[in-house]
XYZ file of C-alpha atoms in Angstrom:
580
model
C -231.646 -151.345 -73.721
C -232.442 -151.924 -70.067
C -229.988 -154.839 -69.903
C -227.158 -152.740 -71.323
C -227.857 -149.979 -68.869
C -227.808 -152.447 -65.978
C -224.451 -153.915 -67.080
C -222.925 -150.464 -67.422
C -224.084 -149.603 -63.912
C -222.405 -152.741 -62.507
C -219.111 -151.920 -64.188
C -219.150 -148.373 -62.838
C -219.815 -149.646 -59.306
C -216.888 -152.052 -59.513
C -214.670 -149.292 -60.830
C -215.623 -147.055 -57.888
C -214.867 -149.895 -55.453
C -211.409 -150.396 -56.956
C -210.664 -146.675 -56.773
C -211.659 -146.589 -53.101
C -209.403 -149.565 -52.333
C -206.524 -147.943 -54.175
C -206.943 -144.742 -52.163
C -207.034 -146.758 -48.947
C -203.840 -148.627 -49.837
C -202.109 -145.395 -50.806
C -202.955 -143.873 -47.420
C -201.676 -146.950 -45.549
C -198.446 -146.985 -47.549
C -197.874 -143.306 -46.877
C -198.475 -143.844 -43.157
C -196.005 -146.739 -43.094
C -193.412 -144.674 -44.921
C -193.721 -141.845 -42.416
C -193.475 -144.268 -39.490
C -190.320 -145.853 -40.933
C -188.725 -142.439 -41.432
C -189.598 -141.515 -37.846
C -188.047 -144.705 -36.474
C -184.914 -144.149 -38.535
C -184.515 -140.667 -37.118
C -185.133 -141.847 -33.542
C -182.677 -144.729 -33.700
C -180.021 -142.591 -35.332
C -179.359 -145.189 -37.966
C -176.558 -143.910 -40.166
C -176.858 -146.581 -42.819
C -178.027 -145.337 -46.160
C -180.144 -147.278 -48.510
C -182.838 -146.663 -51.072
C -186.033 -148.575 -51.192
C -189.126 -147.853 -53.195
C -191.884 -148.481 -50.677
C -194.824 -147.250 -52.732
C -196.210 -149.758 -55.227
C -196.684 -148.753 -58.835
C -199.994 -147.013 -59.474
C -201.988 -148.911 -62.042
C -203.446 -146.477 -64.584
C -207.161 -146.696 -65.058
C -208.280 -147.763 -68.476
C -211.305 -145.984 -69.919
C -214.610 -147.742 -69.725
C -215.358 -149.274 -73.080
C -218.480 -148.155 -74.810
C -221.162 -150.730 -75.103
C -222.856 -150.924 -78.506
C -226.328 -152.186 -79.049
C -225.101 -154.587 -81.702
C -223.549 -156.867 -79.093
C -226.099 -159.593 -78.528
C -224.696 -160.938 -75.268
C -222.551 -159.381 -72.608
C -220.338 -161.528 -70.371
C -219.623 -160.101 -66.943
C -215.853 -159.456 -66.751
C -213.846 -161.065 -63.952
C -212.116 -158.341 -62.014
C -208.977 -159.500 -60.097
C -208.166 -157.571 -56.979
C -204.526 -156.679 -56.576
C -203.115 -157.541 -53.121
C -200.609 -154.797 -52.495
C -199.675 -156.245 -49.110
C -198.065 -159.276 -50.786
C -195.982 -157.268 -53.237
C -192.280 -157.194 -52.430
C -189.748 -154.706 -53.640
C -187.559 -155.891 -56.466
C -184.317 -155.378 -54.606
C -183.459 -155.620 -50.926
C -181.825 -152.634 -49.328
C -178.104 -153.101 -49.108
C -176.455 -152.753 -45.705
C -172.746 -152.142 -46.087
C -170.143 -152.595 -43.377
C -169.802 -149.302 -41.554
C -166.284 -148.878 -40.178
C -167.248 -145.800 -38.202
C -170.113 -147.667 -36.521
C -167.864 -150.643 -35.719
C -165.206 -148.452 -34.110
C -167.657 -146.267 -32.242
C -170.092 -148.910 -31.040
C -168.016 -152.073 -30.712
C -164.274 -151.527 -30.544
C -164.100 -148.347 -28.503
C -166.114 -149.691 -25.571
C -163.860 -152.724 -25.208
C -160.734 -150.572 -25.382
C -162.313 -148.220 -22.886
C -163.031 -150.910 -20.311
C -159.477 -152.219 -20.614
C -158.203 -148.703 -19.968
C -160.507 -148.391 -16.949
C -159.315 -151.674 -15.439
C -155.681 -150.772 -16.072
C -156.297 -147.320 -14.650
C -157.685 -148.742 -11.434
C -154.699 -151.058 -11.174
C -152.161 -148.303 -11.889
C -153.868 -145.990 -9.437
C -153.776 -148.606 -6.717
C -150.134 -149.345 -7.416
C -149.230 -145.670 -7.237
C -151.097 -145.296 -3.944
C -149.401 -148.400 -2.570
C -145.917 -147.347 -3.649
C -146.278 -143.864 -2.131
C -148.198 -144.977 0.986
C -150.978 -142.475 0.301
C -153.793 -144.607 1.714
C -154.042 -147.523 4.090
C -154.417 -151.093 2.769
C -158.005 -151.333 3.969
C -158.934 -148.070 2.225
C -157.272 -149.253 -0.981
C -159.404 -152.396 -1.018
C -162.541 -150.382 -0.250
C -161.804 -147.999 -3.141
C -161.240 -150.915 -5.506
C -164.521 -152.515 -4.510
C -166.259 -149.150 -4.968
C -164.744 -148.817 -8.449
C -165.981 -152.278 -9.410
C -169.440 -151.694 -7.967
C -169.636 -148.304 -9.713
C -168.928 -149.935 -13.063
C -171.549 -152.547 -12.263
C -174.051 -149.791 -11.492
C -173.385 -148.116 -14.845
C -173.748 -151.523 -16.545
C -177.175 -152.004 -14.979
C -178.129 -148.413 -15.811
C -177.265 -148.787 -19.528
C -178.681 -152.304 -19.920
C -181.906 -151.304 -21.672
C -180.444 -148.934 -24.272
C -176.857 -150.129 -24.807
C -176.658 -153.885 -24.295
C -173.172 -154.422 -25.715
C -171.690 -151.528 -23.788
C -173.410 -152.675 -20.601
C -172.029 -156.214 -21.019
C -168.490 -154.888 -21.428
C -168.876 -152.678 -18.341
C -170.094 -155.650 -16.329
C -167.136 -157.749 -17.493
C -164.716 -155.069 -16.364
C -166.495 -154.730 -13.025
C -166.202 -158.460 -12.346
C -162.492 -158.396 -13.259
C -161.906 -155.630 -10.718
C -163.880 -157.475 -8.019
C -162.042 -160.743 -8.658
C -158.563 -159.317 -8.394
C -159.419 -156.963 -5.549
C -160.439 -160.006 -3.515
C -157.220 -161.713 -4.544
C -155.174 -158.685 -3.446
C -157.015 -158.456 -0.124
C -156.185 -162.091 0.605
C -152.709 -162.442 -0.878
C -151.050 -159.026 -0.404
C -152.716 -157.489 2.641
C -154.069 -160.595 4.455
C -157.360 -158.846 5.167
C -159.417 -161.941 4.310
C -159.095 -165.496 5.499
C -158.972 -168.318 2.975
C -162.597 -169.257 3.655
C -163.857 -165.691 3.181
C -161.853 -165.123 -0.003
C -162.836 -168.475 -1.475
C -166.526 -167.979 -0.679
C -166.479 -164.436 -2.080
C -164.944 -165.539 -5.364
C -167.441 -168.387 -5.648
C -170.266 -165.867 -5.227
C -168.700 -163.704 -7.951
C -168.521 -166.755 -10.229
C -172.185 -167.641 -9.706
C -173.189 -164.023 -10.294
C -171.119 -163.865 -13.487
C -172.731 -167.019 -14.866
C -176.220 -165.723 -14.067
C -175.350 -162.385 -15.672
C -174.183 -164.164 -18.826
C -177.560 -165.891 -19.006
C -179.372 -162.594 -18.472
C -177.292 -160.750 -21.079
C -177.017 -163.816 -23.326
C -173.349 -162.994 -23.948
C -170.572 -165.593 -24.169
C -167.845 -163.170 -23.089
C -169.352 -162.781 -19.612
C -169.636 -166.546 -19.162
C -166.011 -166.965 -20.271
C -164.960 -164.361 -17.731
C -166.777 -166.236 -14.981
C -165.230 -169.502 -16.138
C -161.674 -168.148 -16.155
C -162.248 -166.572 -12.768
C -163.657 -169.812 -11.376
C -160.658 -171.874 -12.448
C -158.216 -169.186 -11.352
C -159.644 -168.893 -7.819
C -157.860 -171.890 -6.229
C -154.518 -171.021 -7.787
C -154.775 -167.305 -7.046
C -155.424 -168.149 -3.406
C -152.403 -170.405 -3.199
C -154.295 -173.687 -3.201
C -151.791 -176.522 -2.652
C -151.952 -179.220 -5.342
C -151.834 -181.998 -2.726
C -155.203 -180.831 -1.425
C -156.718 -182.152 -4.613
C -159.837 -183.677 -3.025
C -161.349 -180.265 -2.379
C -159.840 -178.815 -5.562
C -161.331 -181.442 -7.878
C -164.661 -181.372 -6.045
C -164.771 -177.621 -6.644
C -163.900 -178.071 -10.345
C -166.547 -180.792 -10.734
C -169.264 -178.544 -9.306
C -168.144 -175.617 -11.494
C -168.178 -177.892 -14.557
C -171.754 -178.990 -13.951
C -173.017 -175.409 -13.919
C -170.877 -174.159 -16.783
C -171.591 -177.142 -19.034
C -175.323 -176.950 -18.358
C -175.164 -173.317 -19.449
C -173.104 -174.212 -22.529
C -175.579 -176.883 -23.630
C -178.693 -174.795 -23.001
C -177.305 -171.793 -24.907
C -175.238 -173.808 -27.417
C -172.023 -171.942 -26.530
C -169.374 -174.275 -27.934
C -166.510 -171.970 -26.915
C -167.525 -172.330 -23.275
C -167.622 -176.100 -23.602
C -164.205 -176.204 -25.263
C -162.537 -174.002 -22.633
C -164.079 -176.018 -19.782
C -162.958 -179.277 -21.367
C -159.405 -178.060 -21.949
C -158.883 -176.501 -18.507
C -160.240 -179.509 -16.616
C -158.128 -182.099 -18.388
C -154.999 -179.923 -18.347
C -155.265 -179.421 -14.570
C -156.087 -183.077 -13.919
C -153.356 -184.494 -16.183
C -150.777 -182.075 -14.740
C -151.637 -183.163 -11.207
C -151.470 -186.835 -12.257
C -148.060 -186.391 -13.880
C -146.487 -184.371 -11.043
C -148.256 -184.993 -7.737
C -149.982 -188.369 -8.041
C -148.888 -190.927 -5.429
C -149.529 -194.469 -6.587
C -150.722 -196.164 -3.422
C -152.587 -193.479 -1.484
C -154.311 -191.683 -4.357
C -155.473 -194.670 -6.424
C -159.085 -194.754 -5.212
C -159.723 -191.019 -5.305
C -158.035 -190.752 -8.705
C -160.533 -193.209 -10.121
C -163.440 -191.405 -8.487
C -162.663 -188.034 -10.083
C -161.575 -189.655 -13.340
C -165.026 -191.228 -13.644
C -166.742 -187.970 -12.631
C -164.929 -185.897 -15.279
C -165.272 -188.574 -17.965
C -169.017 -189.038 -17.414
C -169.640 -185.284 -17.145
C -168.007 -184.498 -20.477
C -169.458 -187.584 -22.153
C -172.975 -186.539 -21.122
C -172.328 -182.971 -22.258
C -171.125 -184.062 -25.695
C -174.152 -186.313 -26.173
C -176.672 -183.807 -24.835
C -177.114 -181.903 -28.092
C -177.646 -185.121 -30.022
C -180.194 -186.558 -27.612
C -182.091 -183.321 -26.973
C -181.613 -181.832 -30.438
C -181.226 -184.731 -32.891
C -178.603 -184.149 -35.536
C -175.115 -185.080 -36.547
C -172.148 -184.445 -34.339
C -170.088 -181.462 -35.215
C -166.396 -182.019 -35.893
C -165.572 -180.408 -32.543
C -167.841 -182.834 -30.680
C -166.251 -185.802 -32.429
C -162.799 -184.585 -31.434
C -163.840 -183.972 -27.816
C -165.491 -187.380 -27.585
C -162.396 -189.115 -28.940
C -160.002 -187.176 -26.694
C -162.227 -187.715 -23.652
C -162.228 -191.479 -24.226
C -158.479 -191.660 -24.854
C -157.657 -189.526 -21.788
C -159.878 -191.671 -19.567
C -158.358 -194.931 -20.796
C -154.762 -193.676 -20.774
C -154.882 -192.285 -17.235
C -156.687 -195.370 -15.958
C -154.203 -197.656 -17.709
C -151.205 -195.748 -16.338
C -152.648 -195.775 -12.807
C -153.390 -199.525 -12.897
C -150.077 -200.432 -14.508
C -148.072 -199.536 -11.379
C -150.636 -200.674 -8.816
C -150.269 -204.125 -7.175
C -153.912 -205.015 -7.801
C -154.606 -202.809 -10.806
C -151.869 -204.329 -12.966
C -153.901 -207.548 -13.123
C -157.049 -205.707 -14.263
C -155.779 -203.964 -17.396
C -157.877 -206.133 -19.686
C -160.944 -205.483 -17.545
C -160.315 -201.736 -17.896
C -160.446 -201.961 -21.701
C -163.528 -204.179 -21.492
C -165.348 -201.679 -19.242
C -164.521 -198.885 -21.710
C -165.949 -200.962 -24.542
C -169.086 -201.707 -22.518
C -169.652 -198.006 -21.742
C -169.403 -197.019 -25.413
C -171.592 -199.932 -26.480
C -174.379 -198.971 -24.046
C -174.208 -195.323 -25.119
C -174.203 -196.233 -28.812
C -177.141 -198.611 -28.411
C -179.225 -196.035 -26.536
C -178.288 -193.380 -29.086
C -179.520 -195.638 -31.875
C -182.771 -196.286 -30.008
C -183.340 -192.544 -29.588
C -182.742 -191.682 -33.231
C -182.304 -194.662 -35.608
C -181.989 -192.407 -38.656
C -178.755 -190.774 -37.468
C -176.505 -193.796 -37.897
C -173.292 -191.813 -38.315
C -173.064 -191.013 -34.597
C -174.012 -194.583 -33.715
C -171.267 -196.063 -35.878
C -168.635 -193.667 -34.547
C -169.323 -194.678 -30.937
C -169.479 -198.337 -31.932
C -166.026 -197.976 -33.488
C -164.763 -196.848 -30.073
C -166.518 -199.792 -28.428
C -165.012 -202.247 -30.898
C -161.576 -200.673 -30.569
C -161.484 -201.000 -26.784
C -162.941 -204.504 -26.983
C -160.132 -205.577 -29.306
C -157.648 -204.250 -26.747
C -159.105 -206.164 -23.800
C -157.887 -209.739 -24.409
C -154.469 -208.865 -25.931
C -153.701 -206.446 -23.073
C -154.675 -209.023 -20.477
C -152.459 -211.658 -22.092
C -149.581 -209.306 -22.955
C -149.996 -209.508 -26.732
C -148.912 -206.894 -29.305
C -152.300 -205.248 -28.969
C -151.504 -202.143 -30.994
C -151.277 -204.070 -34.277
C -154.483 -205.942 -33.520
C -156.274 -202.702 -32.688
C -155.245 -200.924 -35.899
C -155.995 -203.928 -38.113
C -159.460 -204.644 -36.701
C -160.453 -200.990 -36.597
C -159.305 -200.513 -40.206
C -161.350 -203.529 -41.311
C -164.428 -202.367 -39.432
C -164.284 -198.814 -40.773
C -163.680 -200.064 -44.311
C -166.674 -202.385 -44.019
C -168.926 -199.622 -42.725
C -167.740 -197.188 -45.381
C -168.071 -199.619 -48.288
C -171.372 -201.283 -47.263
C -173.090 -198.009 -46.299
C -171.410 -196.029 -49.110
C -169.873 -193.547 -46.644
C -166.641 -192.473 -48.282
C -165.407 -190.628 -45.175
C -165.184 -193.824 -43.132
C -163.536 -195.723 -45.967
C -160.892 -193.040 -46.442
C -160.283 -193.038 -42.690
C -159.776 -196.805 -42.889
C -156.934 -196.329 -45.390
C -155.038 -194.254 -42.829
C -155.517 -196.983 -40.221
C -154.346 -199.586 -42.740
C -151.059 -197.728 -43.038
C -150.711 -197.620 -39.252
C -151.491 -201.348 -39.045
C -148.799 -202.143 -41.624
C -146.192 -200.083 -39.769
C -147.136 -201.657 -36.433
C -147.043 -205.274 -37.663
C -143.707 -204.648 -39.391
C -142.264 -203.419 -36.078
C -143.560 -206.570 -34.378
C -141.848 -208.767 -36.953
C -138.554 -206.879 -36.704
C -138.249 -206.476 -32.928
C -140.500 -208.872 -31.018
C -139.148 -211.992 -32.738
C -135.573 -211.094 -31.710
C -136.042 -211.105 -27.937
C -134.798 -214.662 -27.240
C -131.624 -215.175 -25.212
C -130.146 -218.574 -24.309
C -129.381 -217.236 -20.818
C -133.114 -216.685 -20.203
C -135.063 -219.766 -21.332
C -138.394 -218.096 -20.524
C -137.845 -215.709 -23.473
C -138.115 -218.568 -25.975
C -140.935 -218.055 -28.482
C -142.878 -221.269 -29.263
C -143.553 -222.026 -32.909
C -146.972 -220.657 -34.001
C -148.382 -220.646 -30.453
C -147.408 -217.088 -29.571
C -149.036 -213.678 -29.442
C -146.995 -212.279 -32.345
C -148.305 -214.916 -34.739
C -151.811 -214.253 -33.395
C -151.495 -210.565 -34.292
C -150.237 -211.586 -37.760
C -153.300 -213.787 -38.288
C -155.608 -210.954 -37.200
C -153.798 -208.628 -39.627
C -154.218 -211.093 -42.501
C -157.850 -211.763 -41.607
C -158.656 -208.061 -41.561
C -157.019 -207.441 -44.947
C -158.692 -210.553 -46.348
C -162.059 -209.120 -45.315
C -161.124 -205.779 -46.904
C -160.173 -207.456 -50.204
C -163.394 -209.487 -50.176
C -165.532 -206.350 -49.841
C -163.442 -204.459 -52.377
C -164.056 -207.048 -55.111
C -167.706 -207.664 -54.205
C -170.071 -206.560 -56.945
C -172.712 -205.194 -54.582
C -170.366 -202.718 -52.884
C -168.848 -200.088 -55.117
C -165.632 -198.207 -54.543
C -165.703 -194.385 -54.270
C -163.302 -194.386 -57.235
C -165.302 -196.806 -59.401
C -165.544 -194.173 -62.144
C -161.767 -193.624 -62.097
C -160.360 -196.847 -63.496
C -156.709 -196.014 -62.814
C -157.258 -195.275 -59.125
C -159.497 -198.299 -58.718
C -156.932 -200.624 -60.275
C -154.142 -199.129 -58.153
C -156.226 -199.623 -55.013
C -156.966 -203.249 -55.954
C -153.267 -203.895 -56.530
C -152.195 -202.334 -53.209
C -154.817 -204.161 -51.131
C -153.969 -207.515 -52.714
C -150.227 -206.883 -52.294
C -150.584 -206.056 -48.598
C -152.620 -209.218 -48.015
C -150.108 -211.441 -49.828
C -147.128 -209.876 -48.046
C -148.903 -210.231 -44.697
C -149.525 -213.953 -45.230
C -145.999 -214.527 -46.544
C -144.122 -212.817 -43.721
C -146.393 -214.258 -41.012
C -145.040 -217.776 -41.683
C -141.627 -216.572 -42.861
C -140.900 -214.964 -39.479
C -142.087 -218.053 -37.589
C -139.807 -220.392 -39.565
C -136.848 -218.029 -39.350
C -137.293 -217.484 -35.592
C -137.470 -221.235 -34.939
C -134.041 -221.892 -36.499
C -132.462 -218.743 -35.048
C -133.518 -219.789 -31.539
C -132.173 -223.312 -32.164
C -128.846 -221.828 -33.235
C -128.678 -219.495 -30.210
C -129.429 -222.430 -27.905
C -126.250 -224.233 -29.087
C -124.116 -221.095 -29.023
C -121.605 -220.941 -26.142
C -118.154 -219.566 -25.308
C -115.382 -221.256 -23.332
C -112.001 -219.866 -22.327
C -109.208 -222.444 -21.946
C -106.469 -221.901 -19.328
C -103.712 -219.693 -20.680
C -105.697 -218.466 -23.706
C -106.772 -214.858 -24.152
C -109.444 -215.465 -26.785
C -112.529 -217.565 -25.976
C -113.420 -220.700 -27.920
C -116.862 -220.419 -29.566
C -119.042 -223.515 -29.858
C -122.083 -223.432 -32.151
C -123.879 -225.516 -34.755
C -123.453 -223.612 -37.997
C -125.477 -226.264 -39.799
C -128.589 -224.862 -38.118
C -128.016 -221.573 -39.938
C -127.842 -223.499 -43.214
C -131.033 -225.386 -42.353
C -132.694 -222.016 -41.780
C -131.767 -220.831 -45.273
C -132.928 -224.071 -46.890
C -136.296 -224.036 -45.120
C -136.902 -220.400 -46.009
C -136.146 -221.123 -49.686
C -138.472 -224.142 -49.644
C -141.219 -222.111 -48.013
C -140.832 -219.299 -50.542
C -141.063 -221.726 -53.473
C -144.137 -223.464 -52.037
C -145.763 -220.103 -51.360
C -145.131 -218.855 -54.913
C -146.423 -222.108 -56.443
C -149.556 -222.015 -54.311
C -150.421 -218.404 -55.149
C -149.499 -219.020 -58.770
C -152.105 -221.755 -58.932
C -154.660 -219.640 -57.109
């Protein structure tokens, strides 16, 4: 009897403890609900949603009666319910509020545009009607810009978006007021105007970091690039111009990398190369500007290369598609401008192969270091190594005046196909198929046009049999496609279309056909060119006295020999491949 009474007392104590905890949780939940409602009213949030914040109340079951007939009583295990970990079944839905978008986002941007236009229209009206002096006009414009800046600072804590838009408008007014003071009224010297706009640019960049808004940084960037041209900077004074752009790029790109603002990086990249390429195409003077061209070309190339790689080295991960495009364009622009500059330079025209070799070395060093930093991310490593291999394949053919385009496409296609098939990366293999098509078109053009350049009047144009650059490019083409066919039929390396028998068989047929045609026409063109050149060597015209038509001398039997040798070669080729 005493034991039963003791057990009953324990159960009642546990029940009281649970009831006290439930009351405590109910009070906390009610307090949280009231606090949420208060915050909603203070913030003026107009979004409507329903959420059941109070947890379900667990009904208390009656205490079971304990009978004396029970010989043994096992203490029940009471599980405490953790209400703090319970989550509502459904999340509150936040729908797009058109009224909030127009009132809080769109209207402030339209308003600042109206303010800027209003200041401009007001100034124009005052100028046209001579209401105020030029100095007073500039002072009023500066006051308008500074007033907007003051409001932007005033509203920064409560209305961040609105404050950022106000600051953008203020900087626009200050930029163009300085431009008007220098260009229209001649109140500022070039040094004062240039220094003032540089200060505005630095302030705008710092403000973009403080606000963490891309639009402000873009405004500072556009203003920075517009400063030299707004102030009438002459393109021939490019030393100072490009030095200014290089310094601006360092600051802007550092900001873009630290904040991961890809738009800023893209705009900086585009503006710099557009300005530099335009100057090179229009104002570049071959002799005098060669050294300084290379200096700024290296500065811009290295700056953008380092910027593109920064995210990968600091924050390991795959390149985005934009970074791959920028890296490829940056490399092509650097090589193309350097090649064009050296091509027409007395010393540089003998260093074209060295230029391609230096490009390959740069990409190889970067790719190797990238692999050492993060061996697991091999996609970036292989992409840069493709660039290194591509420029390396250009070096020797360019130096020796070979048809380097065909060699480049063929080797790059073979390399990408090998990487894609061995590493099972279908993207690289599919890219290789595109390059295979380009290689076929390029080698076909070599066969059609480069073999027909001989003229009997110019003996130096004679193409020696087999020992020529065209045949070398044909051998490289055949070797690359032979390597591709070897990998394609290897049992260890599967095709992306191995489960689609029709596509796989079609691919096998096309690859084998291209290899056979490449081998066939490589020797066919050599044999044909040999007899054509022999025929042209014997071809001559003589005009006898008193005759109007010239007498043509040639050995037509050489044309017949050409046909016979081509037929013999075709038969031998078919027999050989028939046996194989």
